[in-house]
Amino acid sequence: MNSSASPDMATLVAERTLAKYAKDYYPRREQVTIAFRGDIAEKHQYDKIRPLSEAKRQGKHLVVIEGQSQKTGATAFYRIECNNWNLIEAVGLWEQTAPD
């Protein structure tokens, strides 16, 4: 493999996140919730997110879903990532700045 053509880590994480979410989370969205990553969970009051949409890539590195807060019931867009333990975590809110 040509090393100059190899994708960077953030791109690989995004690809792994899309695949894991599509296989294990979206089909079971009625039964699963996604927790915030440990280092930011307190900022979000340890909320969990119920997935509502398929995952979409925004640029090369971001993966976004629509989800519903289990604490407030509010719907928003969340950035998600697949961690080293092959679990999906929410890593923040995603504010769309321009329409697709």
JSON list of C-alpha atoms in Angstrom, two decimals:
[
{"chain": "A", "resi": 1, "resn": "MET", "atom": "CA", "xyz": [0.00, 0.00, 0.00]},
{"chain": "A", "resi": 2, "resn": "ASN", "atom": "CA", "xyz": [1.29, 3.43, -0.87]},
{"chain": "A", "resi": 3, "resn": "SER", "atom": "CA", "xyz": [1.81, 5.28, 2.42]},
{"chain": "A", "resi": 4, "resn": "SER", "atom": "CA", "xyz": [1.17, 8.67, 0.82]},
{"chain": "A", "resi": 5, "resn": "ALA", "atom": "CA", "xyz": [-2.36, 7.50, -0.04]},
{"chain": "A", "resi": 6, "resn": "SER", "atom": "CA", "xyz": [-3.17, 6.08, 3.40]},
{"chain": "A", "resi": 7, "resn": "PRO", "atom": "CA", "xyz": [-5.99, 7.84, 5.25]},
{"chain": "A", "resi": 8, "resn": "ASP", "atom": "CA", "xyz": [-5.25, 9.67, 8.49]},
{"chain": "A", "resi": 9, "resn": "MET", "atom": "CA", "xyz": [-6.48, 8.39, 11.89]},
{"chain": "A", "resi": 10, "resn": "ALA", "atom": "CA", "xyz": [-9.47, 10.72, 12.09]},
{"chain": "A", "resi": 11, "resn": "THR", "atom": "CA", "xyz": [-10.70, 9.48, 8.71]},
{"chain": "A", "resi": 12, "resn": "LEU", "atom": "CA", "xyz": [-10.27, 5.86, 9.83]},
{"chain": "A", "resi": 13, "resn": "VAL", "atom": "CA", "xyz": [-12.22, 6.56, 13.04]},
{"chain": "A", "resi": 14, "resn": "ALA", "atom": "CA", "xyz": [-15.01, 8.14, 10.99]},
{"chain": "A", "resi": 15, "resn": "GLU", "atom": "CA", "xyz": [-15.17, 5.11, 8.68]},
{"chain": "A", "resi": 16, "resn": "ARG", "atom": "CA", "xyz": [-15.20, 2.69, 11.63]},
{"chain": "A", "resi": 17, "resn": "THR", "atom": "CA", "xyz": [-17.92, 4.78, 13.32]},
{"chain": "A", "resi": 18, "resn": "LEU", "atom": "CA", "xyz": [-20.14, 4.73, 10.23]},
{"chain": "A", "resi": 19, "resn": "ALA", "atom": "CA", "xyz": [-19.78, 0.96, 9.84]},
{"chain": "A", "resi": 20, "resn": "LYS", "atom": "CA", "xyz": [-20.35, 0.14, 13.53]},
{"chain": "A", "resi": 21, "resn": "TYR", "atom": "CA", "xyz": [-23.36, 2.46, 13.83]},
{"chain": "A", "resi": 22, "resn": "ALA", "atom": "CA", "xyz": [-24.99, 1.10, 10.65]},
{"chain": "A", "resi": 23, "resn": "LYS", "atom": "CA", "xyz": [-24.49, -2.51, 11.74]},
{"chain": "A", "resi": 24, "resn": "ASP", "atom": "CA", "xyz": [-25.17, -2.46, 15.49]},
{"chain": "A", "resi": 25, "resn": "TYR", "atom": "CA", "xyz": [-26.88, 0.78, 16.53]},
{"chain": "A", "resi": 26, "resn": "TYR", "atom": "CA", "xyz": [-29.23, 2.07, 13.83]},
{"chain": "A", "resi": 27, "resn": "PRO", "atom": "CA", "xyz": [-31.08, -1.27, 13.35]},
{"chain": "A", "resi": 28, "resn": "ARG", "atom": "CA", "xyz": [-31.69, -1.39, 17.14]},
{"chain": "A", "resi": 29, "resn": "ARG", "atom": "CA", "xyz": [-32.29, 2.35, 17.65]},
{"chain": "A", "resi": 30, "resn": "GLU", "atom": "CA", "xyz": [-35.47, 1.70, 19.65]},
{"chain": "A", "resi": 31, "resn": "GLN", "atom": "CA", "xyz": [-33.50, -0.35, 22.22]},
{"chain": "A", "resi": 32, "resn": "VAL", "atom": "CA", "xyz": [-30.17, 1.48, 22.46]},
{"chain": "A", "resi": 33, "resn": "THR", "atom": "CA", "xyz": [-28.89, 4.74, 23.87]},
{"chain": "A", "resi": 34, "resn": "ILE", "atom": "CA", "xyz": [-25.54, 6.41, 23.29]},
{"chain": "A", "resi": 35, "resn": "ALA", "atom": "CA", "xyz": [-23.68, 7.88, 26.26]},
{"chain": "A", "resi": 36, "resn": "PHE", "atom": "CA", "xyz": [-21.36, 10.85, 26.08]},
{"chain": "A", "resi": 37, "resn": "ARG", "atom": "CA", "xyz": [-17.64, 10.11, 26.17]},
{"chain": "A", "resi": 38, "resn": "GLY", "atom": "CA", "xyz": [-16.37, 9.97, 29.75]},
{"chain": "A", "resi": 39, "resn": "ASP", "atom": "CA", "xyz": [-14.32, 13.17, 29.71]},
{"chain": "A", "resi": 40, "resn": "ILE", "atom": "CA", "xyz": [-17.33, 15.25, 28.59]},
{"chain": "A", "resi": 41, "resn": "ALA", "atom": "CA", "xyz": [-20.23, 13.34, 30.17]},
{"chain": "A", "resi": 42, "resn": "GLU", "atom": "CA", "xyz": [-20.48, 15.66, 33.19]},
{"chain": "A", "resi": 43, "resn": "LYS", "atom": "CA", "xyz": [-20.80, 18.70, 30.89]},
{"chain": "A", "resi": 44, "resn": "HIS", "atom": "CA", "xyz": [-23.92, 17.05, 29.44]},
{"chain": "A", "resi": 45, "resn": "GLN", "atom": "CA", "xyz": [-25.28, 15.98, 32.87]},
{"chain": "A", "resi": 46, "resn": "TYR", "atom": "CA", "xyz": [-24.61, 12.31, 32.01]},
{"chain": "A", "resi": 47, "resn": "ASP", "atom": "CA", "xyz": [-27.39, 12.42, 29.43]},
{"chain": "A", "resi": 48, "resn": "LYS", "atom": "CA", "xyz": [-27.88, 9.55, 26.99]},
{"chain": "A", "resi": 49, "resn": "ILE", "atom": "CA", "xyz": [-28.99, 9.94, 23.40]},
{"chain": "A", "resi": 50, "resn": "ARG", "atom": "CA", "xyz": [-31.59, 7.80, 21.64]},
{"chain": "A", "resi": 51, "resn": "PRO", "atom": "CA", "xyz": [-30.56, 7.54, 17.96]},
{"chain": "A", "resi": 52, "resn": "LEU", "atom": "CA", "xyz": [-33.20, 8.73, 15.49]},
{"chain": "A", "resi": 53, "resn": "SER", "atom": "CA", "xyz": [-31.43, 8.86, 12.13]},
{"chain": "A", "resi": 54, "resn": "GLU", "atom": "CA", "xyz": [-28.86, 7.09, 10.05]},
{"chain": "A", "resi": 55, "resn": "ALA", "atom": "CA", "xyz": [-25.31, 8.35, 10.52]},
{"chain": "A", "resi": 56, "resn": "LYS", "atom": "CA", "xyz": [-24.02, 10.87, 8.02]},
{"chain": "A", "resi": 57, "resn": "ARG", "atom": "CA", "xyz": [-20.48, 12.00, 7.42]},
{"chain": "A", "resi": 58, "resn": "GLN", "atom": "CA", "xyz": [-19.78, 15.72, 7.54]},
{"chain": "A", "resi": 59, "resn": "GLY", "atom": "CA", "xyz": [-16.46, 16.33, 5.85]},
{"chain": "A", "resi": 60, "resn": "LYS", "atom": "CA", "xyz": [-13.78, 13.65, 6.23]},
{"chain": "A", "resi": 61, "resn": "HIS", "atom": "CA", "xyz": [-13.69, 13.37, 10.01]},
{"chain": "A", "resi": 62, "resn": "LEU", "atom": "CA", "xyz": [-17.13, 14.02, 11.54]},
{"chain": "A", "resi": 63, "resn": "VAL", "atom": "CA", "xyz": [-20.00, 11.56, 11.85]},
{"chain": "A", "resi": 64, "resn": "VAL", "atom": "CA", "xyz": [-23.35, 13.03, 12.85]},
{"chain": "A", "resi": 65, "resn": "ILE", "atom": "CA", "xyz": [-26.72, 11.58, 13.87]},
{"chain": "A", "resi": 66, "resn": "GLU", "atom": "CA", "xyz": [-30.01, 13.07, 14.90]},
{"chain": "A", "resi": 67, "resn": "GLY", "atom": "CA", "xyz": [-30.87, 11.96, 18.40]},
{"chain": "A", "resi": 68, "resn": "GLN", "atom": "CA", "xyz": [-33.18, 12.61, 21.30]},
{"chain": "A", "resi": 69, "resn": "SER", "atom": "CA", "xyz": [-31.95, 13.55, 24.77]},
{"chain": "A", "resi": 70, "resn": "GLN", "atom": "CA", "xyz": [-33.20, 11.09, 27.37]},
{"chain": "A", "resi": 71, "resn": "LYS", "atom": "CA", "xyz": [-33.12, 13.85, 30.02]},
{"chain": "A", "resi": 72, "resn": "THR", "atom": "CA", "xyz": [-34.92, 16.67, 28.21]},
{"chain": "A", "resi": 73, "resn": "GLY", "atom": "CA", "xyz": [-36.66, 14.96, 25.28]},
{"chain": "A", "resi": 74, "resn": "ALA", "atom": "CA", "xyz": [-35.13, 17.57, 22.94]},
{"chain": "A", "resi": 75, "resn": "THR", "atom": "CA", "xyz": [-34.01, 16.52, 19.48]},
{"chain": "A", "resi": 76, "resn": "ALA", "atom": "CA", "xyz": [-30.63, 17.69, 18.18]},
{"chain": "A", "resi": 77, "resn": "PHE", "atom": "CA", "xyz": [-27.71, 16.63, 16.03]},
{"chain": "A", "resi": 78, "resn": "TYR", "atom": "CA", "xyz": [-24.82, 14.91, 17.79]},
{"chain": "A", "resi": 79, "resn": "ARG", "atom": "CA", "xyz": [-21.29, 14.07, 16.77]},
{"chain": "A", "resi": 80, "resn": "ILE", "atom": "CA", "xyz": [-20.47, 10.41, 17.44]},
{"chain": "A", "resi": 81, "resn": "GLU", "atom": "CA", "xyz": [-17.29, 8.34, 17.42]},
{"chain": "A", "resi": 82, "resn": "CYS", "atom": "CA", "xyz": [-16.42, 4.67, 17.77]},
{"chain": "A", "resi": 83, "resn": "ASN", "atom": "CA", "xyz": [-13.99, 4.28, 20.67]},
{"chain": "A", "resi": 84, "resn": "ASN", "atom": "CA", "xyz": [-11.12, 1.81, 21.17]},
{"chain": "A", "resi": 85, "resn": "TRP", "atom": "CA", "xyz": [-13.55, -0.69, 22.75]},
{"chain": "A", "resi": 86, "resn": "ASN", "atom": "CA", "xyz": [-15.71, -0.63, 19.61]},
{"chain": "A", "resi": 87, "resn": "LEU", "atom": "CA", "xyz": [-18.54, 1.28, 21.30]},
{"chain": "A", "resi": 88, "resn": "ILE", "atom": "CA", "xyz": [-20.23, 4.37, 19.88]},
{"chain": "A", "resi": 89, "resn": "GLU", "atom": "CA", "xyz": [-20.03, 7.48, 22.08]},
{"chain": "A", "resi": 90, "resn": "ALA", "atom": "CA", "xyz": [-21.46, 10.96, 21.68]},
{"chain": "A", "resi": 91, "resn": "VAL", "atom": "CA", "xyz": [-18.66, 13.52, 21.62]},
{"chain": "A", "resi": 92, "resn": "GLY", "atom": "CA", "xyz": [-20.70, 16.72, 21.35]},
{"chain": "A", "resi": 93, "resn": "LEU", "atom": "CA", "xyz": [-23.51, 18.62, 19.76]},
{"chain": "A", "resi": 94, "resn": "TRP", "atom": "CA", "xyz": [-23.20, 19.47, 16.09]},
{"chain": "A", "resi": 95, "resn": "GLU", "atom": "CA", "xyz": [-24.37, 22.88, 15.00]},
{"chain": "A", "resi": 96, "resn": "GLN", "atom": "CA", "xyz": [-25.00, 22.86, 11.27]},
{"chain": "A", "resi": 97, "resn": "THR", "atom": "CA", "xyz": [-23.61, 26.09, 9.88]},
{"chain": "A", "resi": 98, "resn": "ALA", "atom": "CA", "xyz": [-24.81, 25.78, 6.29]},
{"chain": "A", "resi": 99, "resn": "PRO", "atom": "CA", "xyz": [-27.38, 23.64, 4.49]},
{"chain": "A", "resi": 100, "resn": "ASP", "atom": "CA", "xyz": [-26.07, 20.68, 2.51]}
]
